[in-house]
mmCIF file of C-alpha atoms in Angstrom:
data_model
loop_
_atom_site.group_PDB
_atom_site.id
_atom_site.type_symbol
_atom_site.label_atom_id
_atom_site.label_comp_id
_atom_site.label_asym_id
_atom_site.label_seq_id
_atom_site.Cartn_x
_atom_site.Cartn_y
_atom_site.Cartn_z
ATOM 1 C CA UNK A 1 190.067 89.110 145.988
ATOM 2 C CA UNK A 2 188.988 89.147 142.333
ATOM 3 C CA UNK A 3 189.552 92.470 140.605
ATOM 4 C CA UNK A 4 188.106 92.117 137.106
ATOM 5 C CA UNK A 5 188.760 94.315 134.093
ATOM 6 C CA UNK A 6 186.011 93.731 131.521
ATOM 7 C CA UNK A 7 186.991 95.009 128.092
ATOM 8 C CA UNK A 8 183.606 95.653 126.544
ATOM 9 C CA UNK A 9 181.731 97.062 123.619
ATOM 10 C CA UNK A 10 179.676 94.061 122.510
ATOM 11 C CA UNK A 11 176.245 92.722 123.382
ATOM 12 C CA UNK A 12 177.925 89.815 125.135
ATOM 13 C CA UNK A 13 179.984 92.212 127.273
ATOM 14 C CA UNK A 14 176.786 93.937 128.413
ATOM 15 C CA UNK A 15 175.202 90.585 129.205
ATOM 16 C CA UNK A 16 178.213 89.629 131.303
ATOM 17 C CA UNK A 17 178.159 92.992 133.097
ATOM 18 C CA UNK A 18 174.523 92.442 134.042
ATOM 19 C CA UNK A 19 175.314 88.939 135.309
ATOM 20 C CA UNK A 20 178.221 90.182 137.422
ATOM 21 C CA UNK A 21 176.067 92.961 138.879
ATOM 22 C CA UNK A 22 173.174 90.596 139.590
ATOM 23 C CA UNK A 23 175.355 88.010 141.325
ATOM 24 C CA UNK A 24 177.725 89.956 143.564
ATOM 25 C CA UNK A 25 180.324 88.020 145.514
ATOM 26 C CA UNK A 26 182.257 89.168 148.545
ATOM 27 C CA UNK A 27 185.814 89.988 147.578
ATOM 28 C CA UNK A 28 185.037 90.669 143.925
ATOM 29 C CA UNK A 29 184.862 93.927 142.008
ATOM 30 C CA UNK A 30 184.671 94.625 138.286
ATOM 31 C CA UNK A 31 185.199 97.619 136.002
ATOM 32 C CA UNK A 32 183.690 97.886 132.519
ATOM 33 C CA UNK A 33 186.054 99.512 130.010
ATOM 34 C CA UNK A 34 184.863 101.120 126.768
ATOM 35 C CA UNK A 35 187.293 101.966 123.976
ATOM 36 C CA UNK A 36 185.601 105.344 123.568
ATOM 37 C CA UNK A 37 184.724 105.181 119.868
ATOM 38 C CA UNK A 38 180.995 105.633 120.479
ATOM 39 C CA UNK A 39 179.680 108.991 121.640
ATOM 40 C CA UNK A 40 176.688 107.416 123.405
ATOM 41 C CA UNK A 41 177.840 104.111 124.900
ATOM 42 C CA UNK A 42 175.280 101.862 126.533
ATOM 43 C CA UNK A 43 175.123 102.456 130.293
ATOM 44 C CA UNK A 44 176.388 99.523 132.359
ATOM 45 C CA UNK A 45 175.539 98.313 135.870
ATOM 46 C CA UNK A 46 179.256 98.307 136.759
ATOM 47 C CA UNK A 47 181.739 101.143 137.317
ATOM 48 C CA UNK A 48 182.872 102.352 133.894
ATOM 49 C CA UNK A 49 185.979 103.785 132.319
ATOM 50 C CA UNK A 50 186.229 105.063 128.776
ATOM 51 C CA UNK A 51 189.158 105.521 126.414
ATOM 52 C CA UNK A 52 192.320 103.695 125.442
ATOM 53 C CA UNK A 53 195.079 102.598 127.792
ATOM 54 C CA UNK A 54 198.057 103.713 125.734
ATOM 55 C CA UNK A 55 199.187 100.420 124.237
ATOM 56 C CA UNK A 56 200.620 97.444 126.084
ATOM 57 C CA UNK A 57 202.682 99.593 128.451
ATOM 58 C CA UNK A 58 199.655 101.673 129.446
ATOM 59 C CA UNK A 59 197.542 98.582 130.016
ATOM 60 C CA UNK A 60 200.311 97.043 132.149
ATOM 61 C CA UNK A 61 200.478 100.222 134.233
ATOM 62 C CA UNK A 62 196.698 100.252 134.703
ATOM 63 C CA UNK A 63 196.539 96.620 135.763
ATOM 64 C CA UNK A 64 199.354 97.043 138.262
ATOM 65 C CA UNK A 65 197.935 100.291 139.638
ATOM 66 C CA UNK A 66 194.441 98.829 140.036
ATOM 67 C CA UNK A 67 195.666 95.396 141.160
ATOM 68 C CA UNK A 68 193.705 93.655 138.388
ATOM 69 C CA UNK A 69 193.573 89.886 138.793
ATOM 70 C CA UNK A 70 191.363 88.857 135.839
ATOM 71 C CA UNK A 71 190.859 90.343 132.381
ATOM 72 C CA UNK A 72 187.874 89.394 130.234
ATOM 73 C CA UNK A 73 188.224 90.458 126.622
ATOM 74 C CA UNK A 74 184.676 90.910 125.340
ATOM 75 C CA UNK A 75 185.607 93.429 122.661
ATOM 76 C CA UNK A 76 184.447 93.287 119.053
ATOM 77 C CA UNK A 77 186.086 90.452 117.079
ATOM 78 C CA UNK A 78 187.704 93.102 114.860
ATOM 79 C CA UNK A 79 189.213 95.046 117.786
ATOM 80 C CA UNK A 80 192.279 92.918 117.187
ATOM 81 C CA UNK A 81 194.864 95.403 118.426
ATOM 82 C CA UNK A 82 193.169 95.678 121.810
ATOM 83 C CA UNK A 83 192.987 91.889 122.017
ATOM 84 C CA UNK A 84 196.677 91.544 121.123
ATOM 85 C CA UNK A 85 197.558 94.167 123.736
ATOM 86 C CA UNK A 86 195.545 92.288 126.349
ATOM 87 C CA UNK A 87 197.374 89.033 125.609
ATOM 88 C CA UNK A 88 200.786 90.732 125.871
ATOM 89 C CA UNK A 89 199.959 92.781 128.983
ATOM 90 C CA UNK A 90 198.410 89.875 130.884
ATOM 91 C CA UNK A 91 201.438 87.720 130.104
ATOM 92 C CA UNK A 92 203.768 90.439 131.390
ATOM 93 C CA UNK A 93 201.855 91.052 134.623
ATOM 94 C CA UNK A 94 200.810 87.442 135.212
ATOM 95 C CA UNK A 95 197.081 88.154 135.099
ATOM 96 C CA UNK A 96 194.471 85.562 134.090
ATOM 97 C CA UNK A 97 192.860 86.291 130.712
ATOM 98 C CA UNK A 98 189.926 84.876 128.821
ATOM 99 C CA UNK A 99 188.021 86.060 125.778
ATOM 100 C CA UNK A 100 184.236 86.023 125.521
ATOM 101 C CA UNK A 101 183.849 85.593 121.786
ATOM 102 C CA UNK A 102 180.778 84.773 119.714
ATOM 103 C CA UNK A 103 181.129 82.294 116.828
ATOM 104 C CA UNK A 104 181.719 83.643 113.350
ATOM 105 C CA UNK A 105 178.877 83.608 110.833
ATOM 106 C CA UNK A 106 178.763 80.690 108.406
ATOM 107 C CA UNK A 107 177.320 80.833 104.904
ATOM 108 C CA UNK A 108 174.059 78.970 104.404
ATOM 109 C CA UNK A 109 172.182 77.673 101.385
ATOM 110 C CA UNK A 110 171.276 80.603 99.164
ATOM 111 C CA UNK A 111 174.152 82.820 100.321
ATOM 112 C CA UNK A 112 176.528 84.366 97.790
ATOM 113 C CA UNK A 113 179.607 85.211 99.836
ATOM 114 C CA UNK A 114 183.094 86.164 98.752
ATOM 115 C CA UNK A 115 185.573 85.828 101.617
ATOM 116 C CA UNK A 116 188.416 88.352 101.795
ATOM 117 C CA UNK A 117 191.180 88.724 104.400
ATOM 118 C CA UNK A 118 190.981 92.481 104.966
ATOM 119 C CA UNK A 119 189.014 95.649 104.334
ATOM 120 C CA UNK A 120 191.560 96.638 101.692
ATOM 121 C CA UNK A 121 190.790 93.392 99.896
ATOM 122 C CA UNK A 122 187.058 94.063 100.275
ATOM 123 C CA UNK A 123 187.416 97.407 98.491
ATOM 124 C CA UNK A 124 189.377 95.708 95.711
ATOM 125 C CA UNK A 125 186.714 92.999 95.399
ATOM 126 C CA UNK A 126 183.963 95.475 94.506
ATOM 127 C CA UNK A 127 183.081 95.666 90.799
ATOM 128 C CA UNK A 128 184.754 98.237 88.564
ATOM 129 C CA UNK A 129 181.408 99.520 87.345
ATOM 130 C CA UNK A 130 179.361 101.745 89.629
ATOM 131 C CA UNK A 131 177.452 99.778 92.268
ATOM 132 C CA UNK A 132 175.232 100.581 95.227
ATOM 133 C CA UNK A 133 177.013 99.203 98.271
ATOM 134 C CA UNK A 134 175.744 98.683 101.805
ATOM 135 C CA UNK A 135 179.050 99.302 103.574
ATOM 136 C CA UNK A 136 178.324 97.682 106.931
ATOM 137 C CA UNK A 137 181.702 98.204 108.608
ATOM 138 C CA UNK A 138 181.061 101.079 111.034
ATOM 139 C CA UNK A 139 182.779 104.443 110.833
ATOM 140 C CA UNK A 140 186.384 103.256 111.037
ATOM 141 C CA UNK A 141 188.439 102.644 107.885
ATOM 142 C CA UNK A 142 186.040 104.302 105.463
ATOM 143 C CA UNK A 143 189.055 105.899 103.783
ATOM 144 C CA UNK A 144 190.043 102.477 102.425
ATOM 145 C CA UNK A 145 187.028 102.649 100.116
ATOM 146 C CA UNK A 146 188.015 106.048 98.743
ATOM 147 C CA UNK A 147 189.951 104.059 96.140
ATOM 148 C CA UNK A 148 186.542 103.130 94.666
ATOM 149 C CA UNK A 149 184.683 106.471 94.570
ATOM 150 C CA UNK A 150 182.477 105.413 91.662
ATOM 151 C CA UNK A 151 180.151 103.542 94.013
ATOM 152 C CA UNK A 152 177.225 104.845 96.031
ATOM 153 C CA UNK A 153 177.675 103.797 99.664
ATOM 154 C CA UNK A 154 174.994 103.281 102.280
ATOM 155 C CA UNK A 155 176.429 103.640 105.798
ATOM 156 C CA UNK A 156 174.662 102.681 109.012
ATOM 157 C CA UNK A 157 176.325 104.341 111.997
ATOM 158 C CA UNK A 158 175.651 104.489 115.727
ATOM 159 C CA UNK A 159 176.492 108.229 115.836
ATOM 160 C CA UNK A 160 176.234 111.084 113.376
ATOM 161 C CA UNK A 161 179.654 111.626 111.754
ATOM 162 C CA UNK A 162 181.523 114.561 113.278
ATOM 163 C CA UNK A 163 183.632 115.291 110.203
ATOM 164 C CA UNK A 164 183.347 115.065 106.438
ATOM 165 C CA UNK A 165 183.463 111.499 105.152
ATOM 166 C CA UNK A 166 186.162 110.409 102.678
ATOM 167 C CA UNK A 167 183.537 108.939 100.349
ATOM 168 C CA UNK A 168 181.937 111.383 97.911
ATOM 169 C CA UNK A 169 178.652 109.575 97.324
ATOM 170 C CA UNK A 170 177.018 108.319 100.515
ATOM 171 C CA UNK A 171 173.723 107.961 102.346
ATOM 172 C CA UNK A 172 173.825 107.698 106.142
ATOM 173 C CA UNK A 173 171.392 105.953 108.462
ATOM 174 C CA UNK A 174 171.963 106.524 112.183
ATOM 175 C CA UNK A 175 170.681 103.543 114.148
ATOM 176 C CA UNK A 176 171.717 101.179 116.908
ATOM 177 C CA UNK A 177 171.077 97.446 116.684
ATOM 178 C CA UNK A 178 169.875 94.820 117.098
ATOM 179 C CA UNK A 179 168.225 94.890 113.682
ATOM 180 C CA UNK A 180 165.533 92.760 112.054
ATOM 181 C CA UNK A 181 165.755 91.068 108.677
ATOM 182 C CA UNK A 182 162.460 92.548 107.461
ATOM 183 C CA UNK A 183 163.670 96.049 108.206
ATOM 184 C CA UNK A 184 167.052 95.467 106.587
ATOM 185 C CA UNK A 185 165.389 94.014 103.504
ATOM 186 C CA UNK A 186 163.234 97.140 103.224
ATOM 187 C CA UNK A 187 166.296 99.347 103.727
ATOM 188 C CA UNK A 188 168.176 97.591 100.931
ATOM 189 C CA UNK A 189 165.224 97.853 98.583
ATOM 190 C CA UNK A 190 164.809 101.541 99.422
ATOM 191 C CA UNK A 191 168.438 102.247 98.526
ATOM 192 C CA UNK A 192 168.549 99.820 95.554
ATOM 193 C CA UNK A 193 171.533 98.013 97.090
ATOM 194 C CA UNK A 194 173.465 95.684 94.772
ATOM 195 C CA UNK A 195 176.370 94.617 97.018
ATOM 196 C CA UNK A 196 177.072 94.286 100.750
ATOM 197 C CA UNK A 197 180.403 94.554 102.532
ATOM 198 C CA UNK A 198 180.412 93.098 106.037
ATOM 199 C CA UNK A 199 182.905 92.173 108.725
ATOM 200 C CA UNK A 200 182.353 88.668 110.050
ATOM 201 C CA UNK A 201 181.380 89.882 113.510
ATOM 202 C CA UNK A 202 179.082 86.969 114.338
ATOM 203 C CA UNK A 203 176.171 87.170 116.765
ATOM 204 C CA UNK A 204 172.503 87.895 116.151
ATOM 205 C CA UNK A 205 172.411 91.684 116.563
ATOM 206 C CA UNK A 206 173.751 92.437 113.080
ATOM 207 C CA UNK A 207 172.925 89.196 111.278
ATOM 208 C CA UNK A 208 169.740 90.698 109.819
ATOM 209 C CA UNK A 209 171.586 92.189 106.848
ATOM 210 C CA UNK A 210 172.851 88.741 105.856
ATOM 211 C CA UNK A 211 169.391 87.213 106.066
ATOM 212 C CA UNK A 212 168.048 90.108 103.984
ATOM 213 C CA UNK A 213 170.844 89.633 101.433
ATOM 214 C CA UNK A 214 169.954 85.946 101.163
ATOM 215 C CA UNK A 215 166.304 86.775 100.553
ATOM 216 C CA UNK A 216 167.199 89.360 97.925
ATOM 217 C CA UNK A 217 169.904 87.267 96.260
ATOM 218 C CA UNK A 218 172.565 89.922 96.838
ATOM 219 C CA UNK A 219 176.301 89.183 96.903
ATOM 220 C CA UNK A 220 178.155 89.721 100.184
ATOM 221 C CA UNK A 221 181.850 90.511 100.459
ATOM 222 C CA UNK A 222 182.701 89.001 103.845
ATOM 223 C CA UNK A 223 185.817 90.187 105.655
ATOM 224 C CA UNK A 224 187.302 87.367 107.718
ATOM 225 C CA UNK A 225 188.335 87.980 111.312
ATOM 226 C CA UNK A 226 191.890 89.094 112.066
ATOM 227 C CA UNK A 227 194.212 86.745 113.892
ATOM 228 C CA UNK A 228 194.897 87.092 117.620
ATOM 229 C CA UNK A 229 197.520 85.213 119.684
ATOM 230 C CA UNK A 230 196.393 82.075 121.477
ATOM 231 C CA UNK A 231 194.304 82.638 124.602
ATOM 232 C CA UNK A 232 191.443 80.985 126.475
ATOM 233 C CA UNK A 233 188.310 81.577 124.389
ATOM 234 C CA UNK A 234 184.850 81.005 125.881
ATOM 235 C CA UNK A 235 181.597 81.221 123.978
ATOM 236 C CA UNK A 236 178.996 82.043 126.618
ATOM 237 C CA UNK A 237 178.460 84.216 129.664
ATOM 238 C CA UNK A 238 177.856 81.041 131.704
ATOM 239 C CA UNK A 239 181.269 79.724 130.691
ATOM 240 C CA UNK A 240 182.953 82.962 131.765
ATOM 241 C CA UNK A 241 181.162 82.907 135.114
ATOM 242 C CA UNK A 242 182.418 79.365 135.595
ATOM 243 C CA UNK A 243 185.938 80.493 134.684
ATOM 244 C CA UNK A 244 185.633 83.099 137.438
ATOM 245 C CA UNK A 245 184.597 80.388 139.867
ATOM 246 C CA UNK A 246 181.050 81.585 140.362
ATOM 247 C CA UNK A 247 178.829 78.741 141.669
ATOM 248 C CA UNK A 248 176.036 77.571 139.396
#
């Protein structure tokens, strides 16, 4: 009996959920888990749960209670704490773990990227003089940029903010990807953007802003991915299905 816990939130997680639902196997069940940070999560063709587990101990309790046999970590590359918890909990319970992780973006000819190790470093890397910044980091950790209130920030969020933002000078666009380079180029021109701050999430759904920046000759402050303990990392849905033993 395979009892799969799919830690989701990415395009790849949704692709894997559709594959699991389309290719059912006797003796296998799967649950799709959302962290709960999005008010309108994408519906999945698998049973869903939403919200945190309560750290490593809570995840261990859940896996034991639900008799989980396999965990697939298909969370965002910057959901590092969840990934670390999964590594620790699976080791404690003796559950098989793999990560479905898309490759990081790589700079190409014409790109002007400055790599930084953290969002704090990204805020420090912005110019001292007032700039117009496309802050493409989601709604978490905006307070880190309150140390640079002289800038105008463009935010693109999945949901309308529920509380006042810590940044005094912002414009908000509510939209869900995937995005297109032509549209992002027009958006940057409309808001007279001079700098972009981006997490190195990888994938094609949010790459449009980097293509637009290349076309416009805009500098990008690129936040490198956080470190996660060693684990089995697979790059495609097919590879994960093979890891689960699904026949080709």
